[in-house]
XYZ file of N, CA, C and O in Angstrom:
728
model
N -2.334 4.885 -43.651
C -1.373 5.587 -42.817
C -1.608 5.210 -41.358
O -2.728 5.192 -40.878
N -0.536 4.879 -40.643
C -0.621 4.501 -39.237
C -0.802 5.729 -38.356
O -0.159 6.761 -38.550
N -1.685 5.590 -37.395
C -1.894 6.660 -36.418
C -0.934 6.409 -35.267
O -0.757 5.271 -34.837
N -0.323 7.465 -34.739
C 0.636 7.298 -33.649
C -0.087 6.872 -32.369
O -1.290 7.103 -32.208
N 0.681 6.247 -31.468
C 0.127 5.836 -30.178
C -0.437 7.042 -29.424
O -1.504 6.964 -28.820
N 0.280 8.152 -29.486
C -0.163 9.350 -28.759
C -1.529 9.825 -29.274
O -2.375 10.244 -28.494
N -1.730 9.740 -30.585
C -3.024 10.145 -31.158
C -4.126 9.196 -30.693
O -5.242 9.637 -30.361
N -3.817 7.912 -30.651
C -4.799 6.937 -30.165
C -5.114 7.179 -28.688
O -6.272 7.122 -28.271
N -4.077 7.461 -27.917
C -4.264 7.715 -26.480
C -5.172 8.926 -26.264
O -6.064 8.899 -25.413
N -4.940 9.973 -27.040
C -5.781 11.172 -26.919
C -7.244 10.834 -27.195
O -8.139 11.336 -26.517
N -7.492 9.974 -28.187
C -8.868 9.584 -28.508
C -9.479 8.769 -27.361
O -10.653 8.956 -27.031
N -8.693 7.883 -26.767
C -9.199 7.083 -25.643
C -9.545 7.995 -24.473
O -10.618 7.879 -23.873
N -8.649 8.914 -24.146
C -8.886 9.848 -23.030
C -10.110 10.707 -23.308
O -10.873 11.031 -22.401
N -10.325 11.042 -24.579
C -11.480 11.853 -24.961
C -12.784 11.059 -24.888
O -13.864 11.618 -25.053
N -12.689 9.743 -24.649
C -13.903 8.955 -24.468
C -14.137 7.869 -25.503
O -15.105 7.129 -25.405
N -13.265 7.747 -26.494
C -13.432 6.731 -27.530
C -12.797 5.420 -27.061
O -11.635 5.129 -27.337
N -13.577 4.632 -26.347
C -13.051 3.401 -25.756
C -12.775 2.326 -26.794
O -11.979 1.420 -26.554
N -13.394 2.390 -27.937
C -13.138 1.426 -29.014
C -11.692 1.517 -29.484
O -11.092 0.513 -29.872
N -11.130 2.698 -29.451
C -9.753 2.891 -29.895
C -8.792 2.144 -28.967
O -7.737 1.670 -29.410
N -9.170 2.006 -27.698
C -8.308 1.291 -26.757
C -8.104 -0.159 -27.203
O -7.035 -0.726 -27.010
N -9.123 -0.742 -27.820
C -9.004 -2.115 -28.313
C -7.887 -2.210 -29.357
O -7.152 -3.186 -29.408
N -7.742 -1.170 -30.185
C -6.653 -1.157 -31.175
C -5.294 -1.188 -30.486
O -4.381 -1.895 -30.912
N -5.170 -0.409 -29.403
C -3.917 -0.409 -28.653
C -3.658 -1.788 -28.033
O -2.529 -2.284 -28.039
N -4.724 -2.397 -27.516
C -4.576 -3.733 -26.918
C -4.103 -4.737 -27.965
O -3.195 -5.521 -27.713
N -4.746 -4.711 -29.119
C -4.379 -5.649 -30.185
C -2.935 -5.421 -30.628
O -2.202 -6.376 -30.881
N -2.545 -4.179 -30.695
C -1.195 -3.840 -31.149
C -0.133 -4.347 -30.160
O 0.926 -4.816 -30.569
N -0.416 -4.255 -28.847
C 0.604 -4.547 -27.841
C 0.342 -5.808 -27.013
O 1.103 -6.110 -26.099
N -0.700 -6.549 -27.319
C -1.053 -7.711 -26.504
C 0.084 -8.732 -26.423
O 0.446 -9.188 -25.341
N 0.662 -9.082 -27.540
C 1.752 -10.062 -27.549
C 2.965 -9.512 -26.804
O 3.603 -10.228 -26.022
N 3.278 -8.270 -27.003
C 4.415 -7.624 -26.344
C 4.252 -7.673 -24.820
O 5.169 -8.088 -24.097
N 3.086 -7.273 -24.329
C 2.824 -7.271 -22.882
C 2.834 -8.702 -22.345
O 3.413 -8.977 -21.289
N 2.225 -9.620 -23.075
C 2.202 -11.023 -22.637
C 3.631 -11.554 -22.474
O 3.949 -12.232 -21.498
N 4.499 -11.253 -23.431
C 5.877 -11.741 -23.361
C 6.608 -11.198 -22.138
O 7.359 -11.919 -21.481
N 6.378 -9.940 -21.816
C 7.005 -9.346 -20.626
C 6.530 -10.074 -19.377
O 7.326 -10.495 -18.548
N 5.223 -10.211 -19.257
C 4.638 -10.828 -18.070
C 5.051 -12.297 -17.961
O 5.424 -12.776 -16.889
N 5.020 -12.996 -19.090
C 5.379 -14.416 -19.085
C 6.847 -14.622 -18.692
O 7.182 -15.579 -18.004
N 7.715 -13.709 -19.099
C 9.133 -13.845 -18.768
C 9.362 -13.796 -17.256
O 10.345 -14.344 -16.759
N 8.445 -13.190 -16.523
C 8.564 -13.112 -15.063
C 7.806 -14.254 -14.394
O 8.317 -14.907 -13.489
N 6.590 -14.514 -14.846
C 5.737 -15.503 -14.179
C 6.020 -16.941 -14.597
O 5.811 -17.868 -13.818
N 6.400 -17.147 -15.845
C 6.707 -18.479 -16.374
C 5.540 -19.462 -16.239
O 5.733 -20.644 -15.995
N 4.334 -18.939 -16.387
C 3.141 -19.788 -16.321
C 2.111 -19.187 -17.267
O 1.714 -18.025 -17.117
N 1.685 -19.975 -18.246
C 0.805 -19.502 -19.316
C -0.470 -18.838 -18.786
O -0.781 -17.712 -19.132
N -1.217 -19.556 -17.949
C -2.511 -19.049 -17.470
C -2.334 -17.786 -16.633
O -3.069 -16.807 -16.805
N -1.345 -17.802 -15.729
C -1.085 -16.618 -14.905
C -0.687 -15.418 -15.776
O -1.108 -14.291 -15.525
N 0.109 -15.688 -16.800
C 0.545 -14.611 -17.699
C -0.639 -14.042 -18.485
O -0.721 -12.831 -18.700
N -1.562 -14.915 -18.896
C -2.758 -14.429 -19.596
C -3.600 -13.546 -18.676
O -4.062 -12.474 -19.086
N -3.804 -14.013 -17.436
C -4.570 -13.220 -16.464
C -3.886 -11.878 -16.194
O -4.532 -10.827 -16.171
N -2.589 -11.939 -15.993
C -1.834 -10.714 -15.703
C -1.896 -9.741 -16.872
O -2.021 -8.531 -16.669
N -1.829 -10.255 -18.087
C -1.892 -9.394 -19.274
C -3.210 -8.625 -19.290
O -3.232 -7.414 -19.554
N -4.308 -9.317 -19.004
C -5.615 -8.645 -18.956
C -5.629 -7.561 -17.875
O -6.109 -6.445 -18.107
N -5.089 -7.887 -16.703
C -5.062 -6.911 -15.611
C -4.169 -5.724 -15.950
O -4.463 -4.592 -15.564
N -3.086 -5.972 -16.667
C -2.193 -4.883 -17.086
C -2.952 -3.919 -17.986
O -2.871 -2.693 -17.811
N -3.725 -4.443 -18.934
C -4.469 -3.557 -19.833
C -5.555 -2.774 -19.084
O -5.823 -1.624 -19.416
N -6.135 -3.384 -18.074
C -7.112 -2.649 -17.255
C -6.412 -1.497 -16.541
O -6.905 -0.365 -16.523
N -5.241 -1.772 -15.979
C -4.474 -0.727 -15.296
C -4.045 0.362 -16.266
O -4.086 1.546 -15.945
N -3.619 -0.053 -17.460
C -3.206 0.931 -18.463
C -4.383 1.827 -18.816
O -4.247 3.051 -18.880
N -5.537 1.233 -19.029
C -6.727 2.001 -19.391
C -7.034 3.053 -18.316
O -7.278 4.220 -18.634
N -7.004 2.636 -17.051
C -7.327 3.565 -15.961
C -6.230 4.610 -15.739
O -6.511 5.703 -15.255
N -4.993 4.261 -16.107
C -3.875 5.182 -15.879
C -3.598 6.101 -17.070
O -2.792 7.027 -16.955
N -4.250 5.874 -18.196
C -3.982 6.697 -19.390
C -4.090 8.202 -19.150
O -3.271 8.950 -19.668
N -5.057 8.675 -18.362
C -5.110 10.132 -18.147
C -3.846 10.694 -17.486
O -3.539 11.868 -17.647
N -3.092 9.855 -16.767
C -1.860 10.318 -16.122
C -0.636 10.171 -17.025
O 0.441 10.647 -16.686
N -0.801 9.522 -18.180
C 0.320 9.320 -19.095
C 0.800 10.664 -19.619
O 0.015 11.507 -20.034
N 2.134 10.875 -19.601
C 2.705 12.185 -19.956
C 3.601 12.137 -21.196
O 4.626 12.796 -21.245
N 3.249 11.330 -22.194
C 4.022 11.238 -23.440
C 5.512 10.980 -23.192
O 6.368 11.578 -23.824
N 5.813 10.069 -22.251
C 7.205 9.782 -21.940
C 7.677 8.481 -22.587
O 8.650 7.900 -22.142
N 7.017 8.043 -23.604
C 7.366 6.787 -24.268
C 6.357 5.728 -23.876
O 6.470 5.107 -22.830
N 5.363 5.549 -24.705
C 4.221 4.700 -24.361
C 4.632 3.254 -24.111
O 4.212 2.628 -23.135
N 5.477 2.716 -24.968
C 5.881 1.325 -24.833
C 6.644 1.109 -23.517
O 6.410 0.133 -22.811
N 7.519 2.014 -23.172
C 8.279 1.929 -21.918
C 7.341 2.050 -20.724
O 7.456 1.309 -19.741
N 6.406 2.971 -20.806
C 5.435 3.198 -19.729
C 4.594 1.941 -19.501
O 4.419 1.498 -18.363
N 4.114 1.348 -20.584
C 3.328 0.114 -20.477
C 4.175 -1.018 -19.910
O 3.701 -1.810 -19.096
N 5.417 -1.100 -20.354
C 6.310 -2.161 -19.880
C 6.492 -2.083 -18.374
O 6.497 -3.102 -17.688
N 6.653 -0.887 -17.871
C 6.831 -0.688 -16.425
C 5.595 -1.178 -15.670
O 5.698 -1.859 -14.648
N 4.418 -0.869 -16.175
C 3.176 -1.329 -15.555
C 3.118 -2.858 -15.590
O 2.770 -3.504 -14.596
N 3.491 -3.446 -16.724
C 3.446 -4.905 -16.877
C 4.423 -5.591 -15.933
O 4.078 -6.576 -15.271
N 5.626 -5.073 -15.840
C 6.634 -5.661 -14.948
C 6.164 -5.575 -13.499
O 6.246 -6.556 -12.747
N 5.670 -4.419 -13.093
C 5.194 -4.254 -11.718
C 4.058 -5.220 -11.403
O 4.023 -5.837 -10.331
N 3.125 -5.379 -12.316
C 1.999 -6.291 -12.104
C 2.491 -7.734 -11.997
O 2.051 -8.479 -11.121
N 3.398 -8.123 -12.871
C 3.915 -9.496 -12.850
C 4.666 -9.775 -11.553
O 4.501 -10.836 -10.948
N 5.449 -8.815 -11.114
C 6.184 -8.988 -9.853
C 5.203 -9.101 -8.690
O 5.368 -9.952 -7.810
N 4.178 -8.256 -8.672
C 3.157 -8.336 -7.614
C 2.492 -9.710 -7.597
O 2.309 -10.314 -6.536
N 2.129 -10.208 -8.784
C 1.478 -11.521 -8.855
C 2.423 -12.629 -8.406
O 2.018 -13.546 -7.700
N 3.674 -12.531 -8.794
C 4.654 -13.556 -8.400
C 4.820 -13.561 -6.888
O 4.877 -14.620 -6.269
N 4.896 -12.379 -6.284
C 5.009 -12.277 -4.819
C 3.814 -12.924 -4.128
O 3.963 -13.660 -3.166
N 2.617 -12.617 -4.623
C 1.417 -13.191 -4.013
C 1.404 -14.709 -4.141
O 1.029 -15.411 -3.215
N 1.830 -15.208 -5.292
C 1.893 -16.653 -5.499
C 2.894 -17.282 -4.540
O 2.615 -18.306 -3.927
N 4.046 -16.646 -4.384
C 5.056 -17.178 -3.469
C 4.551 -17.160 -2.030
O 4.772 -18.098 -1.278
N 3.871 -16.080 -1.648
C 3.312 -16.010 -0.286
C 2.300 -17.118 -0.073
O 2.265 -17.742 0.982
N 1.464 -17.367 -1.067
C 0.460 -18.429 -0.952
C 1.128 -19.777 -0.784
O 0.700 -20.602 0.022
N 2.192 -20.033 -1.554
C 2.911 -21.299 -1.437
C 3.538 -21.433 -0.058
O 3.506 -22.490 0.555
N 4.118 -20.334 0.460
C 4.715 -20.361 1.796
C 3.644 -20.635 2.847
O 3.869 -21.395 3.783
N 2.487 -20.023 2.689
C 1.395 -20.256 3.626
C 0.960 -21.717 3.610
O 0.693 -22.300 4.654
N 0.892 -22.319 2.405
C 0.504 -23.720 2.302
C 1.534 -24.630 2.973
O 1.176 -25.596 3.639
N 2.810 -24.304 2.828
C 3.858 -25.093 3.486
C 3.698 -25.002 4.994
O 3.800 -25.997 5.710
N 3.429 -23.788 5.490
C 3.222 -23.608 6.933
C 2.015 -24.411 7.410
O 2.059 -25.046 8.453
N 0.945 -24.411 6.647
C -0.255 -25.169 7.013
C 0.067 -26.656 7.053
O -0.320 -27.358 7.983
N 0.815 -27.140 6.056
C 1.208 -28.554 6.038
C 2.030 -28.908 7.273
O 1.830 -29.961 7.872
N 2.936 -28.023 7.657
C 3.758 -28.282 8.844
C 2.889 -28.380 10.084
O 3.066 -29.269 10.906
N 1.955 -27.450 10.218
C 1.082 -27.431 11.388
C 0.198 -28.676 11.431
O -0.038 -29.246 12.489
N -0.289 -29.134 10.275
C -1.172 -30.304 10.229
C -0.456 -31.575 10.671
O -1.094 -32.505 11.143
N 0.862 -31.623 10.562
C 1.612 -32.810 10.947
C 1.936 -32.827 12.445
O 2.455 -33.805 12.956
N 1.661 -31.763 13.138
C 1.933 -31.678 14.576
C 0.729 -32.230 15.331
O -0.412 -32.038 14.925
N 0.966 -32.882 16.454
C -0.150 -33.425 17.237
C -1.011 -32.306 17.791
O -0.566 -31.165 17.921
N -2.225 -32.653 18.184
C -3.187 -31.645 18.650
C -2.662 -30.875 19.865
O -2.855 -29.672 19.966
N -2.016 -31.555 20.808
C -1.475 -30.880 21.992
C -0.475 -29.812 21.611
O -0.468 -28.717 22.170
N 0.395 -30.123 20.645
C 1.384 -29.153 20.195
C 0.737 -28.021 19.400
O 1.244 -26.913 19.393
N -0.366 -28.319 18.720
C -1.062 -27.296 17.940
C -1.549 -26.187 18.875
O -1.381 -25.002 18.592
N -2.136 -26.584 19.997
C -2.631 -25.586 20.942
C -1.480 -24.721 21.445
O -1.599 -23.499 21.516
N -0.368 -25.347 21.763
C 0.805 -24.613 22.226
C 1.335 -23.699 21.119
O 1.649 -22.535 21.359
N 1.407 -24.235 19.886
C 1.878 -23.447 18.744
C 0.959 -22.253 18.475
O 1.426 -21.162 18.188
N -0.345 -22.493 18.566
C -1.300 -21.404 18.349
C -1.100 -20.314 19.393
O -1.146 -19.123 19.081
N -0.886 -20.710 20.622
C -0.674 -19.746 21.699
C 0.589 -18.919 21.449
O 0.582 -17.694 21.586
N 1.662 -19.607 21.079
C 2.917 -18.914 20.783
C 2.733 -17.983 19.595
O 3.193 -16.834 19.611
N 2.039 -18.459 18.570
C 1.808 -17.641 17.377
C 0.994 -16.396 17.726
O 1.294 -15.303 17.266
N -0.056 -16.570 18.538
C -0.873 -15.412 18.949
C -0.027 -14.401 19.716
O -0.150 -13.196 19.514
N 0.859 -14.897 20.584
C 1.740 -14.006 21.339
C 2.658 -13.230 20.399
O 2.866 -12.025 20.581
N 3.203 -13.925 19.402
C 4.091 -13.255 18.439
C 3.344 -12.191 17.651
O 3.851 -11.093 17.441
N 2.154 -12.534 17.188
C 1.354 -11.574 16.419
C 1.046 -10.349 17.274
O 1.171 -9.209 16.822
N 0.659 -10.584 18.516
C 0.363 -9.474 19.431
C 1.605 -8.622 19.653
O 1.537 -7.387 19.625
N 2.753 -9.280 19.856
C 4.002 -8.547 20.052
C 4.328 -7.695 18.833
O 4.653 -6.517 18.959
N 4.212 -8.281 17.637
C 4.526 -7.544 16.408
C 3.577 -6.361 16.244
O 4.003 -5.243 15.938
N 2.281 -6.599 16.463
C 1.307 -5.497 16.317
C 1.594 -4.387 17.318
O 1.462 -3.205 16.999
N 1.978 -4.756 18.530
C 2.312 -3.758 19.543
C 3.565 -2.995 19.130
O 3.617 -1.764 19.225
N 4.559 -3.737 18.671
C 5.826 -3.110 18.310
C 5.708 -2.246 17.054
O 6.458 -1.285 16.905
N 4.774 -2.574 16.174
C 4.580 -1.756 14.971
C 4.228 -0.323 15.363
O 4.622 0.625 14.701
N 3.523 -0.176 16.479
C 3.162 1.171 16.934
C 4.382 1.999 17.323
O 4.289 3.216 17.435
N 5.530 1.358 17.543
C 6.759 2.078 17.879
C 7.447 2.651 16.637
O 8.269 3.545 16.755
N 7.117 2.095 15.491
C 7.737 2.561 14.242
C 7.298 4.001 13.998
O 6.141 4.355 14.225
N 8.215 4.854 13.525
C 7.829 6.241 13.231
C 6.573 6.298 12.361
O 6.409 5.493 11.440
N 5.713 7.231 12.671
C 4.393 7.317 12.048
C 4.440 7.360 10.527
O 3.610 6.750 9.860
N 5.430 8.047 9.952
C 5.473 8.173 8.492
C 5.803 6.854 7.794
O 5.625 6.736 6.591
N 6.258 5.821 8.537
C 6.513 4.500 7.961
C 5.459 3.481 8.383
O 5.260 2.478 7.721
N 4.811 3.711 9.490
C 3.946 2.717 10.129
C 2.839 2.205 9.204
O 2.630 0.997 9.092
N 2.126 3.102 8.535
C 1.007 2.684 7.682
C 1.470 1.806 6.526
O 0.800 0.847 6.156
N 2.619 2.136 5.965
C 3.138 1.360 4.845
C 3.568 -0.027 5.335
O 3.278 -1.036 4.690
N 4.230 -0.081 6.471
C 4.665 -1.367 7.043
C 3.451 -2.239 7.346
O 3.408 -3.423 7.001
N 2.443 -1.652 7.969
C 1.236 -2.402 8.315
C 0.549 -2.921 7.048
O 0.184 -4.090 6.965
N 0.398 -2.058 6.054
C -0.288 -2.454 4.816
C 0.477 -3.559 4.083
O -0.119 -4.509 3.588
N 1.802 -3.460 4.051
C 2.592 -4.436 3.286
C 2.735 -5.762 4.028
O 2.489 -6.823 3.473
N 3.122 -5.699 5.302
C 3.443 -6.934 6.019
C 2.248 -7.581 6.713
O 2.168 -8.797 6.793
N 1.324 -6.807 7.204
C 0.182 -7.371 7.928
C -0.982 -7.618 6.969
O -1.572 -8.686 6.949
N -1.307 -6.617 6.146
C -2.427 -6.756 5.221
C -2.015 -7.400 3.898
O -2.859 -7.692 3.064
N -0.704 -7.576 3.685
C -0.148 -8.208 2.492
C -0.587 -7.539 1.192
O -0.935 -8.195 0.211
N -0.556 -6.228 1.169
C -0.913 -5.480 -0.040
C 0.335 -5.255 -0.883
O 1.452 -5.208 -0.378
N 0.133 -5.079 -2.172
C 1.247 -4.815 -3.083
C 1.658 -3.344 -2.973
O 0.921 -2.508 -2.446
N 2.841 -3.042 -3.497
C 3.316 -1.661 -3.508
C 2.301 -0.753 -4.202
O 2.008 0.340 -3.748
N 1.780 -1.232 -5.314
C 0.838 -0.430 -6.101
C -0.444 -0.173 -5.305
O -0.966 0.934 -5.302
N -0.960 -1.198 -4.641
C -2.184 -1.028 -3.849
C -1.959 0.005 -2.739
O -2.805 0.872 -2.513
N -0.813 -0.094 -2.083
C -0.493 0.850 -1.008
C -0.377 2.262 -1.572
O -0.935 3.214 -1.016
N 0.328 2.382 -2.685
C 0.513 3.701 -3.307
C -0.830 4.311 -3.684
O -1.083 5.500 -3.413
N -1.711 3.515 -4.278
C -3.024 4.022 -4.675
C -3.848 4.442 -3.467
O -4.482 5.495 -3.479
N -3.856 3.618 -2.413
C -4.654 3.923 -1.233
C -4.143 5.156 -0.492
O -4.923 5.926 0.043
N -2.815 5.311 -0.453
C -2.248 6.415 0.318
C -1.951 7.647 -0.530
O -1.482 8.660 -0.016
N -2.222 7.537 -1.835
C -2.034 8.687 -2.725
C -0.571 9.085 -2.876
O -0.260 10.269 -2.950
N 0.318 8.089 -2.882
C 1.745 8.352 -3.044
C 2.278 7.530 -4.203
O 1.595 6.662 -4.725
N 3.498 7.808 -4.606
C 4.138 7.078 -5.698
C 4.640 5.726 -5.189
O 4.929 5.570 -4.001
N 4.789 4.772 -6.100
C 5.305 3.448 -5.745
C 6.721 3.589 -5.182
O 7.087 2.911 -4.223
N 7.509 4.478 -5.752
C 8.874 4.703 -5.253
C 8.842 5.169 -3.796
O 9.730 4.827 -3.018
N 7.830 5.933 -3.419
C 7.704 6.381 -2.036
C 7.413 5.205 -1.115
O 7.929 5.126 0.003
N 6.587 4.275 -1.587
C 6.298 3.066 -0.805
C 7.591 2.284 -0.592
O 7.918 1.888 0.534
N 8.342 2.081 -1.681
C 9.611 1.357 -1.586
C 10.559 2.042 -0.611
O 11.180 1.393 0.229
N 10.648 3.345 -0.732
C 11.544 4.119 0.124
C 11.136 4.023 1.597
O 11.975 3.812 2.477
N 9.842 4.144 1.865
C 9.364 4.069 3.248
C 9.614 2.681 3.843
O 10.004 2.562 5.007
N 9.383 1.631 3.045
C 9.650 0.276 3.544
C 11.140 0.079 3.813
O 11.519 -0.522 4.815
N 11.978 0.588 2.941
C 13.419 0.470 3.128
C 13.837 1.171 4.419
O 14.569 0.613 5.243
N 13.359 2.393 4.597
C 13.726 3.155 5.800
C 13.155 2.526 7.066
O 13.784 2.538 8.112
N 11.945 1.969 6.948
C 11.342 1.297 8.106
C 12.168 0.074 8.490
O 12.428 -0.161 9.681
N 12.608 -0.712 7.499
C 13.442 -1.891 7.786
C 14.740 -1.460 8.467
O 15.201 -2.105 9.408
N 15.306 -0.391 7.969
C 16.543 0.123 8.553
C 16.302 0.543 10.008
O 17.096 0.231 10.895
N 15.191 1.224 10.255
C 14.840 1.651 11.609
C 14.625 0.432 12.509
O 15.088 0.407 13.648
N 13.926 -0.571 11.991
C 13.646 -1.787 12.767
C 14.948 -2.499 13.129
O 15.137 -2.901 14.277
N 15.854 -2.650 12.159
C 17.133 -3.309 12.441
C 17.900 -2.574 13.531
O 18.566 -3.195 14.359
N 17.802 -1.261 13.528
C 18.545 -0.451 14.497
C 17.901 -0.506 15.885
O 18.592 -0.532 16.896
N 16.557 -0.544 15.943
C 15.866 -0.371 17.218
C 15.294 -1.643 17.841
O 14.924 -1.639 19.007
N 15.160 -2.681 17.077
C 14.592 -3.930 17.614
C 15.682 -4.994 17.689
O 16.532 -5.078 16.826
N 15.563 -5.854 18.680
C 16.500 -6.959 18.823
C 15.820 -8.237 18.348
O 14.685 -8.524 18.718
N 16.528 -9.007 17.541
C 15.942 -10.216 16.949
C 15.484 -11.200 18.009
O 14.426 -11.820 17.874
N 16.235 -11.345 19.087
C 15.883 -12.325 20.105
C 14.554 -12.015 20.794
O 13.924 -12.893 21.369
N 14.070 -10.774 20.693
C 12.771 -10.424 21.266
C 11.626 -11.128 20.540
O 10.545 -11.276 21.068
N 11.881 -11.570 19.317
C 10.828 -12.146 18.486
C 10.968 -13.659 18.313
O 10.308 -14.252 17.513
N 11.840 -14.276 19.075
C 12.033 -15.723 18.947
C 11.313 -16.472 20.033
O 10.965 -16.002 21.036
């Protein structure tokens, strides 16, 4: 007779970590397929799948019997999107480095100076953002943290992070002029 996921979850929460392996075996292919559909890279999808199960294990005490498969899927999708974003940022950074390496040394010094001025301007201007958005903006754009990392550190929901970033962008568009940053 098959034991329900909820019964297995209760055993894991009660301290039976061996039971978690059964859940992993049951859903490993399912989670991998979700992650792979977003990342489209075998090794990255394998790594992400492992990280998803670690997150699931740590988040099980907060699970509220709202559909285990759906709940896991949401965690997997969020993790895959976070990893894809980080990969894209890394690629963009490498392109920027390549561009800078092709510039002569004299221009590099000038570019570095301009870049430092821009960074200083942005950091100064971030202090103008309303306080309830400022920490999220700083964590996401300056520290390059994921929504989940920000939510965990600030003790808020991921939806709150998304909402604060959206409102901060709206505030920035209204209060800042683009030409100030060129």
